[in-house]
């Protein structure tokens, strides 16, 4: 795919939308090599995690990936930083560049926040921007699917739940379609958008290869959910009864954190079809691959 000049100038991984399918596969293949035990070290390198939104998995798996690669992670505490004095994202990032870090991981509430950072030369890794994109989550989801099915072409996935507020749904759908997967959406009307063809959940559980659940993102709701949590669970939640109707080889994914008893029944989270903890494990290898490729000048 032709990249425009600005994207070429910015290094790291901001979105998968500008990467071709073979480039995406290269990252997944490298992550699989790491998982099989291959290793590389970057002594003396330092990186920082700038998280303007809460995070457990993304933040600490980037940190784990850095440590596994011999990169020293700097901890950034939003609450005690000069962001509280009104410092802009650009000025904060420019500061860490001046301090000499070799990479900056950023999660921010603003969609495509990186458009404000076009003159920054140090690689930037997007840990999630607003409701747009979450490229390393998409990669770890794809790695999990690839390990399970060995290919993407023709697989059917339903993204289920709070689609409109989910950067995971939006980022995943774009790449999954490009890789030849058939992408459906399901869940309440209040949270639906044009991300994929709509399918009722009771039909989805019987037809899909992958049920990709999404968290109900209460913190992003401009208007309160128009049904109770119990009602949500009954109508749109993945219950044991629905799991029992899934295809034999079908799997359940969720980026987590999970709302047990809302979008997923507690016992389903760790059932035999669930790949939720495998996704987390794969996230470390994907982030090792992305950091390595950037330090080698390939991203
Ligand atoms: C997701 C996120 O923050 O976009 N979580 C994650 O990174 N694993 C999804 C979510 O918060 O619901």
Coordinates of C-alpha atoms and ligand atoms in Angstrom, one line a residue:
X1 CA 0.0 0.0 0.0
X2 CA 1.2 3.5 -0.9
X3 CA 2.1 5.5 2.2
X4 CA 1.8 9.2 2.3
X5 CA 4.8 11.3 3.3
X6 CA 3.7 12.2 6.8
X7 CA 3.2 8.5 7.7
X8 CA 6.6 7.6 6.4
X9 CA 8.2 10.3 8.4
X10 CA 6.5 9.1 11.6
X11 CA 8.2 6.0 13.0
X12 CA 6.8 3.2 15.2
X13 CA 3.3 1.9 15.0
X14 CA 0.3 4.3 14.9
X15 CA -2.3 2.3 13.0
X16 CA -2.4 -0.9 10.9
X17 CA -4.4 1.0 8.3
X18 CA -1.2 2.1 6.6
X19 CA 0.5 -1.4 6.7
X20 CA -0.1 -4.0 3.9
X21 CA -1.3 -7.5 4.8
X22 CA 2.3 -9.0 4.3
X23 CA 3.7 -6.3 6.6
X24 CA 1.1 -7.3 9.2
X25 CA 2.0 -11.0 8.8
X26 CA 5.7 -10.2 9.3
X27 CA 4.9 -8.8 12.7
X28 CA 2.8 -11.8 13.7
X29 CA 5.5 -14.2 12.4
X30 CA 8.1 -12.5 14.5
X31 CA 5.9 -12.6 17.6
X32 CA 5.5 -16.4 17.0
X33 CA 9.3 -16.7 16.8
X34 CA 9.5 -15.0 20.2
X35 CA 6.9 -17.3 21.6
X36 CA 8.9 -20.3 20.4
X37 CA 11.9 -19.0 22.4
X38 CA 13.9 -16.8 20.0
X39 CA 15.4 -13.8 21.7
X40 CA 17.2 -10.5 21.0
X41 CA 18.6 -7.8 23.3
X42 CA 18.8 -4.1 23.0
X43 CA 21.1 -3.1 25.9
X44 CA 21.2 0.6 26.7
X45 CA 17.8 1.4 25.1
X46 CA 15.2 3.2 27.1
X47 CA 11.5 3.7 26.4
X48 CA 8.6 5.3 28.2
X49 CA 4.9 4.5 28.6
X50 CA 2.6 7.6 28.4
X51 CA -0.8 6.5 29.4
X52 CA -3.5 9.3 29.5
X53 CA -6.2 6.6 30.0
X54 CA -6.3 3.7 32.5
X55 CA -4.7 0.5 31.4
X56 CA -3.5 -2.8 32.9
X57 CA -2.8 -5.2 30.0
X58 CA -1.5 -2.8 27.4
X59 CA 0.6 -0.8 29.7
X60 CA 2.2 -3.7 31.6
X61 CA 2.6 -5.9 28.6
X62 CA 4.5 -3.2 26.8
X63 CA 6.6 -2.9 29.9
X64 CA 7.1 -6.7 30.1
X65 CA 8.0 -6.7 26.4
X66 CA 10.7 -4.0 27.0
X67 CA 12.2 -5.9 29.9
X68 CA 12.3 -9.1 27.9
X69 CA 14.2 -7.2 25.2
X70 CA 16.7 -5.6 27.6
X71 CA 15.1 -2.2 27.1
X72 CA 14.8 -0.1 30.3
X73 CA 11.2 1.2 30.8
X74 CA 10.7 4.6 32.3
X75 CA 7.6 4.9 34.5
X76 CA 5.4 7.9 33.8
X77 CA 2.9 8.9 36.4
X78 CA 0.2 11.1 34.8
X79 CA -1.1 12.3 38.2
X80 CA 2.3 13.6 39.3
X81 CA 3.5 14.8 35.9
X82 CA 3.4 18.3 34.4
X83 CA 0.3 17.3 32.4
X84 CA -1.5 18.5 35.6
X85 CA 0.0 22.0 35.0
X86 CA -1.5 22.0 31.6
X87 CA 1.4 20.7 29.5
X88 CA 0.3 19.5 26.1
X89 CA 0.8 16.1 24.7
X90 CA 3.2 17.5 22.1
X91 CA 5.3 19.2 24.8
X92 CA 5.4 16.1 27.0
X93 CA 6.4 13.9 24.1
X94 CA 9.0 16.4 22.9
X95 CA 10.4 16.4 26.5
X96 CA 11.0 12.6 26.5
X97 CA 12.5 12.8 23.0
X98 CA 14.9 15.5 24.4
X99 CA 15.7 13.2 27.4
X100 CA 16.9 10.6 24.9
X101 CA 14.3 7.8 25.0
X102 CA 14.3 5.4 22.0
X103 CA 10.6 4.9 21.9
X104 CA 7.3 6.2 23.4
X105 CA 4.1 4.2 23.9
X106 CA 1.1 6.5 24.1
X107 CA -2.6 5.9 25.0
X108 CA -4.8 8.9 24.7
X109 CA -8.5 9.8 24.8
X110 CA -8.2 11.8 21.6
X111 CA -8.7 10.1 18.2
X112 CA -5.6 10.2 16.0
X113 CA -3.7 12.2 18.7
X114 CA -0.6 11.4 16.7
X115 CA -1.5 14.0 14.1
X116 CA -0.2 16.5 16.6
X117 CA 3.2 14.7 16.8
X118 CA 4.2 14.7 13.1
X119 CA 7.6 16.4 13.8
X120 CA 8.6 13.9 16.5
X121 CA 11.4 11.6 15.3
X122 CA 11.5 9.0 18.0
X123 CA 9.3 5.9 17.3
X124 CA 5.8 6.2 18.7
X125 CA 3.7 3.1 19.5
X126 CA -0.1 3.6 19.8
X127 CA -1.5 2.0 22.9
X128 CA -5.0 3.1 21.9
X129 CA -6.4 6.4 20.5
X130 CA -10.0 7.4 21.5
X131 CA -12.5 5.1 19.8
X132 CA -10.4 4.8 16.6
X133 CA -7.6 2.2 16.8
X134 CA -5.6 -0.1 19.0
X135 CA -3.1 -1.6 16.7
X136 CA -1.2 -3.9 19.1
X137 CA -4.5 -5.3 20.4
X138 CA -5.6 -6.0 16.8
X139 CA -2.2 -7.8 16.2
X140 CA -2.5 -9.9 19.3
X141 CA -6.1 -10.8 18.4
X142 CA -4.9 -11.8 14.9
X143 CA -2.0 -13.8 16.3
X144 CA -4.5 -15.7 18.5
X145 CA -6.8 -16.4 15.5
X146 CA -3.8 -17.4 13.4
X147 CA -2.5 -19.9 16.0
X148 CA -6.0 -21.4 16.2
X149 CA -7.0 -21.6 12.6
X150 CA -3.7 -21.3 10.6
X151 CA -5.3 -18.7 8.2
X152 CA -7.8 -15.9 8.1
X153 CA -9.5 -16.2 4.7
X154 CA -13.2 -17.1 5.0
X155 CA -13.3 -17.1 8.8
X156 CA -16.5 -15.6 10.3
X157 CA -16.2 -13.2 13.3
X158 CA -18.9 -11.4 15.3
X159 CA -17.8 -8.4 17.2
X160 CA -20.4 -8.3 20.0
X161 CA -21.4 -5.5 22.4
X162 CA -20.5 -1.9 22.7
X163 CA -19.3 -1.4 19.1
X164 CA -19.6 2.3 18.8
X165 CA -17.3 3.1 21.7
X166 CA -14.7 0.4 20.9
X167 CA -11.4 1.2 19.3
X168 CA -10.8 -2.6 19.3
X169 CA -13.9 -3.2 17.2
X170 CA -13.1 -0.4 14.8
X171 CA -9.4 -1.4 14.4
X172 CA -10.1 -5.1 14.3
X173 CA -12.8 -4.9 11.7
X174 CA -10.8 -2.9 9.2
X175 CA -7.9 -5.4 9.2
X176 CA -10.0 -8.5 9.5
X177 CA -11.9 -7.6 6.4
X178 CA -8.7 -6.9 4.5
X179 CA -7.4 -10.4 5.5
X180 CA -10.5 -12.0 4.0
X181 CA -12.6 -12.5 7.1
X182 CA -16.3 -12.0 7.2
X183 CA -17.0 -9.4 9.9
X184 CA -20.4 -9.2 11.6
X185 CA -21.6 -7.0 14.5
X186 CA -24.1 -7.9 17.3
X187 CA -25.4 -6.3 20.4
X188 CA -27.7 -3.5 21.4
X189 CA -29.0 -1.0 18.8
X190 CA -27.8 1.8 21.1
X191 CA -24.2 0.9 20.6
X192 CA -24.2 -0.2 17.0
X193 CA -22.6 1.5 14.0
X194 CA -21.6 0.5 10.5
X195 CA -18.6 -1.6 11.5
X196 CA -20.0 -4.8 10.0
X197 CA -23.2 -6.6 8.9
X198 CA -25.6 -7.0 11.9
X199 CA -26.4 -10.5 13.1
X200 CA -28.6 -11.4 16.2
X201 CA -26.5 -12.9 18.9
X202 CA -28.4 -16.2 19.0
X203 CA -27.7 -16.7 15.3
X204 CA -24.1 -15.5 15.7
X205 CA -23.2 -18.1 18.3
X206 CA -24.3 -20.9 16.0
X207 CA -22.6 -19.6 12.8
X208 CA -19.4 -17.8 13.9
X209 CA -15.8 -19.2 14.2
X210 CA -15.0 -16.4 16.5
X211 CA -17.1 -14.5 19.0
X212 CA -15.1 -11.4 19.8
X213 CA -16.8 -9.8 22.8
X214 CA -16.3 -6.2 23.8
X215 CA -16.6 -4.5 27.1
X216 CA -19.5 -2.3 27.8
X217 CA -17.5 1.0 28.1
X218 CA -19.5 2.8 30.8
X219 CA -16.8 5.5 31.1
X220 CA -17.4 6.6 27.5
X221 CA -21.1 6.7 27.5
X222 CA -22.6 10.2 26.9
X223 CA -26.0 8.8 27.8
X224 CA -26.6 6.0 30.3
X225 CA -27.2 2.6 28.9
X226 CA -31.0 2.3 28.2
X227 CA -31.3 -1.2 29.7
X228 CA -30.2 -2.7 33.1
X229 CA -27.1 -4.8 33.4
X230 CA -29.2 -7.8 34.0
X231 CA -31.2 -7.2 30.9
X232 CA -28.0 -6.6 28.9
X233 CA -26.7 -10.0 30.1
X234 CA -29.9 -11.8 29.2
X235 CA -30.2 -10.3 25.7
X236 CA -26.6 -9.7 24.6
X237 CA -24.4 -11.5 27.1
X238 CA -22.4 -14.7 26.3
X239 CA -24.0 -17.2 28.7
X240 CA -23.1 -20.9 29.1
X241 CA -26.3 -21.7 27.3
X242 CA -25.2 -19.7 24.3
X243 CA -21.7 -21.2 24.5
X244 CA -23.2 -24.6 24.3
X245 CA -24.6 -23.8 20.9
X246 CA -21.3 -22.6 19.4
X247 CA -19.6 -24.6 16.7
X248 CA -17.2 -27.3 17.8
X249 CA -14.0 -25.4 16.9
X250 CA -15.3 -21.9 17.5
X251 CA -13.5 -19.7 20.1
X252 CA -14.3 -16.8 22.4
X253 CA -12.1 -13.7 22.5
X254 CA -12.4 -10.4 24.6
X255 CA -9.7 -7.7 24.9
X256 CA -10.5 -7.4 28.6
X257 CA -11.0 -5.9 31.2
X258 CA -14.2 -8.1 31.3
X259 CA -17.5 -7.2 33.0
X260 CA -18.4 -10.6 34.5
X261 CA -22.1 -11.0 34.5
X262 CA -22.7 -8.3 31.8
X263 CA -21.2 -9.1 28.4
X264 CA -19.8 -12.4 29.6
X265 CA -21.0 -14.9 32.2
X266 CA -18.3 -15.4 34.8
X267 CA -17.9 -19.2 34.2
X268 CA -17.5 -18.5 30.4
X269 CA -14.4 -16.3 30.8
X270 CA -12.3 -19.4 31.6
X271 CA -14.2 -22.1 29.7
X272 CA -12.5 -24.4 27.2
X273 CA -13.5 -22.1 24.3
X274 CA -12.1 -19.0 25.9
X275 CA -8.9 -17.6 24.5
X276 CA -8.9 -14.5 26.7
X277 CA -5.8 -15.3 28.7
X278 CA -4.0 -16.6 25.6
X279 CA -4.7 -13.2 24.1
X280 CA -3.0 -11.5 27.0
X281 CA 0.0 -13.8 26.8
X282 CA 0.3 -13.2 23.0
X283 CA 0.2 -9.5 23.7
X284 CA 3.7 -9.6 25.2
X285 CA 5.1 -11.3 22.1
X286 CA 3.3 -9.0 19.7
X287 CA 4.7 -6.0 21.6
X288 CA 8.2 -7.5 21.6
X289 CA 7.9 -7.9 17.8
X290 CA 6.7 -4.3 17.2
X291 CA 9.4 -2.8 19.5
X292 CA 12.1 -5.0 17.8
X293 CA 11.1 -4.0 14.3
X294 CA 11.1 -0.3 15.2
X295 CA 14.5 -0.5 16.8
X296 CA 15.8 -2.3 13.6
X297 CA 14.3 0.5 11.5
X298 CA 11.6 -1.7 9.9
X299 CA 8.7 0.2 11.5
Ligands
LIG1 C1 -9.2 -2.3 25.5 C2 -9.0 -0.8 25.4 O1 -8.5 -0.1 26.3 O2 -9.2 -0.3 24.3 N1 -8.5 -2.9 26.5 C3 -7.3 -3.4 26.2 O3 -6.4 -2.6 25.8 N2 -7.0 -4.6 26.4 C4 -10.7 -2.5 25.6 C5 -11.4 -2.0 26.8 O4 -11.0 -1.2 27.6 O5 -12.6 -2.4 26.8

